[in-house]
Coordinates of C-alpha atoms in Angstrom, one line a residue:
M295 CA -9.9 6.8 31.1
L296 CA -7.4 9.8 28.7
V297 CA -5.7 8.5 25.8
A298 CA -2.5 11.3 24.6
V299 CA -1.2 10.7 21.6
R300 CA 1.3 13.1 19.7
S301 CA 1.7 12.4 16.6
A302 CA -1.3 10.8 14.2
G303 CA 1.4 6.8 14.1
A304 CA 1.4 7.1 18.1
L305 CA -3.0 7.6 17.7
H306 CA -3.2 4.9 15.0
R307 CA -1.5 2.3 17.7
I308 CA -4.2 3.4 20.1
L309 CA -7.3 2.5 18.4
D310 CA -5.4 -0.3 18.1
V311 CA -5.7 -1.2 20.9
L312 CA -8.9 0.6 22.3
P313 CA -10.8 -2.3 21.6
V314 CA -10.5 -3.8 25.3
F315 CA -12.1 -2.4 26.3
E316 CA -15.6 -3.1 24.5
G317 CA -19.0 -3.8 25.4
D318 CA -18.2 -1.4 29.4
E319 CA -20.4 1.1 29.5
R320 CA -18.3 2.2 33.0
I321 CA -14.7 3.3 30.7
G322 CA -15.2 7.0 29.1
V323 CA -12.7 7.9 27.0
R324 CA -11.4 11.1 26.0
F325 CA -8.0 12.1 24.0
T326 CA -5.5 15.1 24.3
L327 CA -3.2 16.6 22.1
V328 CA 0.3 15.9 23.8
P329 CA 2.1 19.5 23.4
G330 CA 5.5 19.2 21.5
S331 CA 6.3 16.8 18.8
D332 CA 6.4 18.2 15.1
F333 CA 3.6 16.2 13.7
D334 CA 1.0 18.0 16.0
V335 CA -1.1 18.8 13.1
D336 CA -2.0 15.7 11.1
A337 CA -2.3 14.2 14.9
L338 CA -5.2 17.0 15.5
A339 CA -6.6 15.8 11.7
A340 CA -6.2 12.1 12.4
L341 CA -7.9 12.8 15.8
E342 CA -11.0 14.8 14.2
R343 CA -11.6 11.7 11.6
S344 CA -11.8 9.3 14.5
G345 CA -15.1 11.1 15.8
A346 CA -12.6 10.9 18.9
R347 CA -14.1 13.4 21.7
T348 CA -11.1 15.6 22.9
V349 CA -10.0 17.4 25.5
A350 CA -7.7 20.6 25.8
W351 CA -4.5 20.2 26.9
D352 CA -4.5 22.5 29.8
E353 CA -7.7 20.7 30.8
A354 CA -6.2 17.4 30.3
C355 CA -3.5 18.2 33.4
D356 CA -6.1 20.0 35.4
A357 CA -8.1 17.1 35.8
K358 CA -7.6 13.4 37.4
H359 CA -7.6 10.8 35.0
D360 CA -8.4 6.6 36.2
L361 CA -6.1 5.7 33.5
I362 CA -3.3 7.5 30.6
L363 CA -2.7 5.4 27.2
G364 CA 0.6 6.7 25.2
A365 CA 2.1 5.3 22.4
S366 CA 4.9 7.9 22.9
P367 CA 7.6 8.7 25.8
K368 CA 8.4 11.5 24.6
G369 CA 6.8 15.4 24.9
P370 CA 5.2 16.1 29.1
L371 CA 2.8 13.0 29.8
R372 CA 4.6 12.6 32.9
V373 CA 2.8 15.8 34.2
L374 CA -0.6 14.2 33.9
S375 CA -1.7 12.7 36.7
G376 CA -3.1 9.1 36.8
R377 CA -1.7 5.8 36.0
R378 CA 0.1 5.6 33.5
V379 CA 0.5 2.6 30.2
L380 CA 3.2 3.3 27.8
L381 CA 2.6 1.2 24.2
P382 CA 4.4 0.1 21.2
H383 CA 5.1 2.7 18.9
G384 CA 5.9 0.2 16.4
A385 CA 7.2 -3.1 15.7
G386 CA 10.8 -3.6 18.0
F387 CA 13.0 -0.9 18.7
N388 CA 14.9 -0.7 15.9
K389 CA 15.6 2.5 15.1
T390 CA 17.7 6.1 16.5
I391 CA 17.0 9.4 15.9
P392 CA 20.7 11.3 16.1
G393 CA 20.7 14.3 18.6
E394 CA 17.8 13.2 20.4
G395 CA 17.7 11.5 23.5
S396 CA 20.8 9.1 25.0
P397 CA 23.1 7.9 21.7
R398 CA 22.1 4.7 20.1
L399 CA 19.6 4.5 22.0
P400 CA 15.8 4.6 20.6
S401 CA 13.2 6.1 22.8
G402 CA 11.0 3.3 23.8
L403 CA 14.6 2.1 25.6
D404 CA 16.5 5.7 26.7
P405 CA 15.9 6.2 30.9
H406 CA 16.7 10.3 29.6
Y407 CA 12.7 9.6 27.8
L408 CA 11.3 6.9 30.7
L409 CA 12.5 8.3 34.2
A410 CA 11.5 11.7 35.9
D411 CA 13.9 12.3 38.8
G412 CA 15.1 9.1 38.4
E413 CA 12.6 7.1 38.7
P414 CA 9.9 5.6 36.4
W415 CA 7.0 7.5 35.6
A416 CA 4.4 5.1 33.4
D417 CA 2.9 2.1 35.4
L418 CA 3.0 -0.2 33.1
H419 CA 6.0 -1.1 29.3
A420 CA 3.6 -3.1 27.2
L421 CA 5.7 -4.7 25.0
A422 CA 5.6 -7.2 22.2
H423 CA 8.8 -9.5 22.8
D424 CA 11.0 -11.0 25.5
A425 CA 13.9 -10.1 23.8
Q426 CA 13.0 -6.2 24.1
L427 CA 12.5 -6.9 28.0
A428 CA 15.5 -7.7 28.0
G429 CA 16.9 -4.7 26.1
L430 CA 15.3 -3.2 28.2
S431 CA 16.4 -3.8 31.9
R432 CA 19.6 -3.4 30.1
H433 CA 19.5 0.2 29.6
C434 CA 16.2 1.2 32.3
P435 CA 16.6 -1.7 34.9
A436 CA 14.0 1.0 36.5
A437 CA 11.6 0.2 34.0
A438 CA 12.3 -3.0 33.0
A439 CA 10.4 -3.7 36.5
R440 CA 7.2 -2.3 35.5
A441 CA 6.8 -4.0 32.5
A442 CA 4.9 -6.3 30.4
V443 CA 5.4 -8.4 26.7
V444 CA 1.9 -8.9 25.7
G445 CA 2.3 -8.6 21.8
D446 CA 1.6 -6.5 19.3
P447 CA -2.0 -5.5 18.7
T448 CA -1.5 -4.5 15.0
L449 CA 0.3 -7.4 14.0
D450 CA -2.8 -9.9 15.4
R451 CA -5.1 -7.0 13.4
L452 CA -3.0 -8.1 10.4
L453 CA -3.0 -12.2 11.0
A454 CA -7.3 -11.4 11.3
S455 CA -6.9 -10.3 8.2
A456 CA -5.4 -13.2 6.2
G457 CA -8.4 -14.4 5.4
H458 CA -9.2 -11.1 2.9
R459 CA -6.1 -10.7 1.0
E460 CA -8.4 -12.1 -2.0
Q461 CA -11.0 -9.3 -1.3
Y462 CA -8.1 -6.5 -0.6
R463 CA -6.7 -6.9 -3.6
R464 CA -9.5 -6.8 -5.8
A465 CA -10.3 -3.3 -4.1
L466 CA -6.4 -2.1 -5.2
G467 CA -6.8 -3.7 -8.7
T468 CA -4.4 -6.5 -8.5
G469 CA -5.9 -9.2 -10.9
G470 CA -2.8 -11.5 -12.1
R471 CA 0.0 -9.1 -11.3
R472 CA 2.9 -9.0 -8.5
L473 CA 1.9 -6.6 -6.3
I474 CA 5.5 -5.5 -5.0
V475 CA 5.2 -2.9 -2.2
L476 CA 7.8 -0.2 -1.0
T477 CA 7.8 1.1 2.4
A478 CA 9.8 3.6 4.0
T479 CA 10.5 5.6 6.9
W480 CA 10.6 9.3 8.0
G481 CA 13.8 11.3 8.6
P482 CA 16.7 11.7 6.5
E483 CA 17.8 8.0 5.7
S484 CA 14.1 6.8 4.7
L485 CA 13.8 5.7 1.3
L486 CA 12.2 8.6 -0.2
A487 CA 14.7 10.5 1.4
R488 CA 17.2 9.0 -0.4
R489 CA 15.5 7.5 -4.2
P490 CA 13.0 9.9 -4.0
G491 CA 12.6 8.4 -7.7
L492 CA 12.4 4.8 -7.1
P493 CA 8.9 4.0 -7.6
A494 CA 8.4 6.0 -11.0
E495 CA 11.6 4.1 -11.7
L496 CA 10.3 0.1 -11.1
I497 CA 6.8 1.6 -12.7
S498 CA 9.0 2.9 -16.0
Q499 CA 10.8 0.1 -16.3
L500 CA 8.7 -3.5 -15.2
P501 CA 5.8 -4.1 -17.4
Y502 CA 2.0 -2.9 -16.0
D503 CA 0.8 -6.1 -16.7
T504 CA 3.2 -8.2 -14.9
Y505 CA 3.4 -5.6 -11.7
Q506 CA 1.8 -3.9 -9.6
F507 CA 3.9 -1.3 -7.2
A508 CA 2.2 0.6 -3.8
L509 CA 4.0 2.7 -0.9
V510 CA 3.4 2.7 2.2
L511 CA 4.6 5.4 3.8
H512 CA 5.6 6.5 7.2
P513 CA 2.3 8.9 9.1
N514 CA 4.7 10.8 9.9
E515 CA 6.2 11.4 6.3
F516 CA 2.2 12.4 5.7
S517 CA 2.1 15.1 8.5
R518 CA 5.9 16.2 7.0
V519 CA 4.7 16.5 3.6
G520 CA 1.5 17.2 3.8
S521 CA -0.7 15.1 1.2
C522 CA -1.9 18.0 -1.5
D523 CA 2.9 18.1 -2.1
L524 CA 3.2 13.8 -1.8
S525 CA 0.4 14.1 -4.5
R526 CA 2.7 16.0 -6.6
Q527 CA 6.0 14.5 -5.8
L528 CA 4.6 11.4 -6.9
A529 CA 2.5 12.2 -9.6
P530 CA 4.6 10.9 -12.7
A531 CA 4.2 7.2 -10.3
L532 CA 0.5 8.1 -9.4
S533 CA -0.5 8.8 -12.5
A534 CA 1.2 5.2 -13.7
G535 CA -0.9 3.3 -11.3
L536 CA 1.4 3.6 -7.7
V537 CA -1.4 3.3 -4.9
L538 CA -0.6 5.5 -2.6
A539 CA -1.5 3.6 0.5
G540 CA -3.3 5.7 3.3
P541 CA -1.7 6.0 6.9
Y542 CA -4.6 4.0 8.6
E543 CA -5.8 0.6 8.3
E544 CA -5.2 1.4 5.1
W545 CA -1.5 0.3 4.7
A546 CA -1.7 -2.2 6.7
A547 CA -4.9 -3.8 4.4
V548 CA -2.0 -3.0 1.5
L549 CA 0.6 -5.4 3.4
V550 CA -1.6 -8.1 3.6
A551 CA -2.4 -8.2 -0.1
A552 CA 1.6 -7.8 -0.9
D553 CA 3.6 -10.4 -2.7
A554 CA 6.6 -9.0 -1.4
V555 CA 8.3 -5.8 0.0
V556 CA 10.7 -3.1 -0.8
T557 CA 12.2 -1.4 2.4
D558 CA 14.6 1.1 3.7
H559 CA 15.5 0.1 8.1
G560 CA 11.9 1.7 8.4
S561 CA 10.2 -1.7 10.8
T562 CA 7.0 -1.7 8.7
A563 CA 8.7 -4.1 7.0
L564 CA 8.6 -6.6 9.2
Y565 CA 4.8 -6.5 10.0
A566 CA 5.1 -7.8 6.1
A567 CA 7.9 -11.0 7.6
A568 CA 5.8 -11.9 9.4
L569 CA 3.1 -12.9 7.5
G570 CA 6.2 -14.6 5.6
R571 CA 6.3 -12.2 2.7
P572 CA 9.3 -11.8 0.6
V573 CA 11.0 -9.1 2.1
I574 CA 14.1 -6.6 -0.7
G575 CA 16.3 -4.4 1.5
A576 CA 16.5 -1.2 -0.4
Y577 CA 18.7 0.2 2.5
D578 CA 22.1 2.8 2.1
G579 CA 22.8 2.6 5.4
G580 CA 23.7 5.7 7.8
T581 CA 23.3 6.5 11.6
E582 CA 19.7 5.1 12.5
L583 CA 19.2 1.7 12.2
I584 CA 20.8 -0.3 15.4
P585 CA 22.3 -3.2 14.9
D586 CA 21.7 -6.8 16.2
S587 CA 18.2 -5.0 16.3
A588 CA 15.6 -7.2 14.8
M589 CA 15.2 -4.9 11.4
A590 CA 19.0 -5.0 11.7
R591 CA 19.2 -8.4 11.3
L592 CA 16.2 -8.6 8.8
L593 CA 18.1 -6.6 6.4
D594 CA 21.4 -8.5 6.8
R595 CA 19.4 -12.0 6.0
V596 CA 17.4 -11.0 2.6
P597 CA 18.7 -9.3 -1.0
A598 CA 19.2 -6.0 -1.7
L599 CA 17.8 -3.6 -4.5
S600 CA 20.0 -1.3 -6.2
A601 CA 18.4 -0.5 -9.0
P602 CA 15.0 -0.9 -10.5
A603 CA 16.5 -3.2 -12.9
G604 CA 17.5 -6.1 -10.0
L605 CA 14.4 -6.2 -9.1
E606 CA 12.9 -9.4 -10.8
H607 CA 16.4 -11.0 -9.8
A608 CA 15.8 -9.8 -6.3
L609 CA 11.9 -11.4 -6.0
T610 CA 13.8 -14.8 -7.2
A611 CA 16.6 -14.5 -4.5
A612 CA 14.1 -13.3 -1.8
A613 CA 11.6 -16.3 -1.2
S614 CA 14.6 -18.6 -0.4
V615 CA 14.3 -16.8 2.7
D616 CA 12.1 -18.0 5.9
T617 CA 11.0 -14.1 6.8
A618 CA 8.5 -15.1 9.1
A619 CA 11.2 -16.5 11.3
L620 CA 13.3 -13.7 11.8
A621 CA 10.4 -11.7 12.4
D622 CA 10.4 -14.3 15.2
A623 CA 12.7 -11.7 17.1
A624 CA 9.5 -9.5 17.5
F625 CA 7.1 -10.4 17.8
A626 CA 5.9 -13.1 21.1
R627 CA 3.0 -13.6 22.1
Q628 CA 1.1 -13.8 18.1
G629 CA -3.3 -13.6 18.7
E630 CA -2.9 -13.1 22.3
S631 CA -2.3 -8.7 22.5
L632 CA -5.3 -8.4 23.1
G633 CA -6.7 -11.2 25.8
R634 CA -3.4 -10.0 27.6
L635 CA -3.9 -5.6 27.8
R636 CA -7.1 -6.5 28.8
D637 CA -5.8 -7.9 31.8
A638 CA -3.2 -5.6 32.2
L639 CA -5.5 -2.4 32.0
Y640 CA -8.2 -3.3 34.3
R641 CA -5.9 -4.1 37.2
L642 CA -4.7 -1.2 36.9
L643 CA -8.2 0.5 36.6
G644 CA -8.9 -2.4 39.8
L645 CA -11.9 -3.0 37.4
A646 CA -13.5 -7.1 36.5
P647 CA -13.5 -7.1 32.5
R648 CA -16.4 -7.3 31.2
A649 CA -17.6 -10.9 29.8
V650 CA -17.3 -9.9 26.5
P651 CA -14.9 -11.6 24.2
V652 CA -11.9 -10.0 22.5
A653 CA -10.9 -9.9 19.7
A654 CA -8.6 -8.3 16.5
S655 CA -10.5 -7.1 14.1
P656 CA -10.0 -7.4 10.5
L657 CA -8.7 -4.3 8.6
R658 CA -11.3 -2.4 6.6
R659 CA -10.9 -3.2 2.5
P660 CA -8.9 -0.3 1.0
T661 CA -10.0 2.7 -0.7
S662 CA -7.4 4.6 -2.5
T663 CA -7.6 2.8 -5.9
P664 CA -5.5 3.9 -8.1
R665 CA -5.1 5.4 -11.4
R666 CA -5.4 3.2 -14.8
P667 CA -3.0 5.2 -16.7
A668 CA -4.0 6.5 -20.0
A669 CA -0.8 5.8 -22.3
F670 CA 1.4 3.0 -22.2
A671 CA 4.6 2.8 -24.2
V672 CA 4.6 -1.1 -25.8
R673 CA 7.2 -3.7 -26.7
A674 CA 5.5 -6.3 -28.5
E675 CA 7.4 -9.3 -30.2
V676 CA 5.3 -11.1 -32.7
S677 CA 5.9 -14.9 -33.7
G678 CA 3.9 -16.8 -35.9
H679 CA 0.2 -16.3 -34.1
R680 CA 1.8 -15.8 -30.7
I681 CA 2.6 -12.2 -29.7
R682 CA 3.9 -10.9 -26.1
V683 CA 3.2 -7.6 -24.9
E684 CA 4.4 -5.8 -22.3
R685 CA 3.1 -2.4 -21.4
L686 CA 5.3 0.2 -19.5
A687 CA 5.0 4.1 -18.3
P688 CA 5.2 6.3 -22.0
G689 CA 8.4 8.3 -19.7
T690 CA 10.1 4.6 -20.1
T691 CA 14.2 4.9 -21.8
E692 CA 13.0 1.1 -23.0
A693 CA 13.3 0.4 -26.4
V694 CA 9.3 0.0 -27.4
H695 CA 6.9 -0.9 -30.6
H696 CA 4.2 1.9 -30.3
L697 CA 2.7 4.2 -27.8
A698 CA -1.1 3.7 -26.6
A699 CA -3.6 6.4 -25.4
E700 CA -6.8 6.2 -24.0
H701 CA -8.8 9.1 -26.2
P702 CA -9.4 11.8 -25.0
E703 CA -8.1 11.0 -21.0
A704 CA -4.5 10.7 -22.5
G705 CA -4.3 15.0 -24.1
P706 CA -3.4 16.0 -27.0
R707 CA 0.7 14.9 -26.9
Q708 CA -0.7 11.4 -26.1
T709 CA -3.3 11.6 -28.6
Q710 CA -1.2 12.8 -31.5
S711 CA 1.4 10.8 -30.8
A712 CA -0.5 7.6 -30.6
A713 CA -0.6 4.5 -33.5
V714 CA -3.2 3.0 -30.9
L715 CA -6.2 4.9 -29.0
W716 CA -8.3 3.2 -27.7
R717 CA -12.1 4.6 -26.0
R718 CA -14.1 2.0 -23.6
A719 CA -17.5 2.0 -23.5
S720 CA -19.4 4.4 -21.3
G721 CA -21.3 0.7 -20.2
G722 CA -25.0 2.3 -21.2
G723 CA -27.1 5.0 -18.7
A724 CA -30.3 6.1 -19.8
V725 CA -29.3 9.5 -21.8
M726 CA -32.1 11.9 -21.9
P727 CA -33.0 13.7 -25.4
P728 CA -31.4 15.4 -27.3
S729 CA -28.3 13.4 -27.3
S730 CA -25.6 12.6 -30.2
T731 CA -23.5 9.3 -29.3
W732 CA -20.6 8.2 -31.4
T733 CA -21.1 4.7 -32.5
A734 CA -18.4 2.0 -32.0
G735 CA -18.3 1.9 -36.7
G736 CA -18.3 5.7 -36.1
W737 CA -16.0 6.7 -33.7
T738 CA -13.0 4.1 -34.8
A739 CA -13.2 5.9 -38.2
R740 CA -13.7 9.0 -37.2
V741 CA -10.3 8.8 -35.4
L742 CA -8.2 7.6 -38.4
D743 CA -9.5 10.7 -40.3
D744 CA -9.1 12.7 -36.9
A745 CA -5.0 10.8 -36.3
P746 CA -3.2 11.0 -39.4
G747 CA 0.1 8.9 -36.7
C748 CA -2.3 6.8 -35.7
R749 CA -2.6 3.2 -37.2
T750 CA -5.3 1.2 -35.1
A751 CA -8.4 2.6 -33.1
A752 CA -9.8 0.7 -31.4
A753 CA -13.4 0.1 -29.2
I754 CA -13.8 -1.1 -26.1
L755 CA -16.9 -2.8 -25.9
G756 CA -16.8 -4.8 -22.8
A757 CA -14.0 -7.1 -21.0
E758 CA -14.4 -10.2 -23.5
R759 CA -15.1 -7.9 -26.5
C760 CA -13.5 -5.0 -29.0
L761 CA -14.1 -3.4 -32.4
V762 CA -10.8 -3.1 -33.5
R763 CA -10.3 -0.5 -37.2
H764 CA -6.6 -1.0 -38.5
R765 CA -5.4 1.5 -41.2
T766 CA -4.9 -0.7 -43.8
A767 CA -6.3 -4.5 -42.7
G768 CA -9.0 -3.7 -42.2
T769 CA -11.7 -3.9 -39.8
F770 CA -12.3 -6.4 -37.2
T771 CA -14.7 -8.1 -34.0
V772 CA -11.4 -9.2 -31.3
R773 CA -13.0 -11.9 -28.5
V774 CA -11.2 -12.1 -25.8
E775 CA -11.3 -15.3 -24.3
P776 CA -10.6 -15.0 -20.1
V777 CA -8.5 -17.0 -18.9
R778 CA -9.5 -20.2 -15.5
S779 CA -7.3 -21.2 -13.8
G780 CA -6.9 -22.9 -10.2
G781 CA -10.6 -22.8 -10.1
K782 CA -10.5 -18.3 -10.5
V783 CA -11.4 -16.9 -13.4
L784 CA -8.6 -13.8 -14.3
R785 CA -9.1 -10.8 -17.4
A786 CA -6.9 -9.4 -19.6
D787 CA -7.5 -5.7 -20.0
P788 CA -8.6 -5.8 -23.3
A789 CA -6.5 -2.3 -24.4
A790 CA -4.1 -5.1 -23.6
V791 CA -5.3 -7.2 -26.4
V792 CA -5.6 -4.4 -28.4
S793 CA -2.0 -3.7 -28.5
A794 CA -1.1 -6.9 -29.9
V795 CA -3.4 -7.6 -32.0
H796 CA -2.0 -4.3 -34.0
A797 CA 1.3 -5.8 -33.6
W798 CA 0.2 -8.9 -35.1
L799 CA -1.6 -6.6 -38.3
G800 CA 1.9 -4.9 -38.2
A801 CA 3.8 -7.6 -39.1
G802 CA 2.8 -8.0 -42.8
E803 CA 0.3 -10.7 -42.5
Q804 CA -2.9 -10.2 -44.5
P805 CA -5.2 -11.7 -41.8
V806 CA -7.9 -13.5 -43.5
A807 CA -10.9 -13.8 -41.3
P808 CA -12.3 -15.9 -38.9
V809 CA -7.9 -16.0 -36.9
S810 CA -7.3 -17.0 -34.1
L811 CA -4.3 -15.9 -31.5
L812 CA -2.4 -15.9 -28.9
C813 CA -0.9 -12.9 -26.7
D814 CA 1.0 -13.5 -23.9
V815 CA -0.2 -10.5 -21.4
G816 CA 1.8 -10.6 -17.7
P817 CA 1.3 -13.6 -16.6
M818 CA -1.5 -14.8 -18.2
A819 CA -1.6 -16.0 -22.3
I820 CA -4.7 -14.7 -23.9
R821 CA -6.4 -16.8 -26.7
V822 CA -7.9 -14.2 -29.0
R823 CA -9.8 -14.4 -32.2
L824 CA -10.4 -12.6 -34.9
E825 CA -13.2 -11.9 -36.8
D826 CA -15.4 -9.9 -39.8
A827 CA -17.1 -7.2 -37.8
A828 CA -20.2 -7.8 -36.5
P829 CA -22.7 -5.1 -37.4
A830 CA -23.4 -5.1 -33.8
D831 CA -20.6 -4.2 -33.4
L832 CA -20.4 -1.8 -35.5
D833 CA -23.2 -0.2 -34.3
Y834 CA -22.9 -0.5 -30.9
E835 CA -23.2 2.8 -28.4
L836 CA -20.0 4.3 -27.0

């Protein structure tokens, strides 16, 4: 069997299908790279990462194959010898590329790509929904005669992964925050092309302890720009905690973990909708979206995001839309795709499948963990013994109370400007002599000596304990209680609590330890106790 791929995205789709052949030693699989794509370099790299055995295109053209699998009708697949199968390339046929093929038709429905000398060159068109079959019947009836509705294997992997949602969120460091995923297709009308600054704008204007942001890009965008350049272009957002999801499996795991999705006209958001996630539109219009497609109908029904400040309102509006019902227009036979595909593919091979159960496998946990920001612009509101803090990216244009920075990770410019400096304890570990280690008491005192603009220095000793030294109020052990809710234990970042304590100490009231405070950090109300500095905490080795 030959797998013919033009792009990394097409390869990823087929990898979700190959489990239909698991346990069958009769099937040998080879991969080849179809020439002519602008994205073939990344496709070759993806093939190498997959561990696939490859054959050169010329060699593939000279050989006879029992079955050929492809996930794109573009390119010279028709010259390959053997029974050919076209698999779904995405969530339906929602987008057309101006200047390619027939006007206003996606390639998956376009006779320009599906016919050779007036005849369909594929022996099977695998579709995800009856509406897609109806569309193919209108535009290319000869190809529709060879089509079957089997469902979507990628969606079935997402559905099979629903029970792993908490594990994915833990891997992403989401905690009690709301995970908002931005999804972007490729091309001149994509979210990243039209609104390249949106990820950084959202992060700079919305509180870090309330929202986490992730970006899911079409694999073609990874290929077009490259990971190095993407990291450079997105650097402000990445340094502030943006998750850039990988183009295989990880993007889908991030959607499972998501609380809501902000999308352009790319069909990735239909997968989130099928999971019941709220969807917010961020498509500025153009010529690529096909009217009355499943994606067009979804965007017509969901609220639109015109500016970052409108996100919270849009989230409220999006929660009232039944996105799963809208996604039903793109996905049929949910949970059945691999079984239906196995029957169809083995029928083409003239073989009986092995008596091995076939089921979609859960997605692996995300590994693209976000960077932990080293500095925050902090808004603080003190009302008696209750303090609310909101931490934003340092470049925000919002009015803030103070700048807080981690020493020395934040760098000289931010550490010199910060009113709050904190350091996290290393967590111990054997250090072979000779060595020199700061104590928490020694380090906090030294910081206030060296940084005249700093008002509070804090050593974070663990998830529930800090040593806080204020320039005028004194030195305290700060104990942070975890929040227990619904059978879960939630913990705030102690650095956020340090900013709350700093704001309270600077409000003018002289503390008499011990004293209890209530700190509102994101969705959590954290109980905090200030005590006289414990000797063991002063001597704690950082």
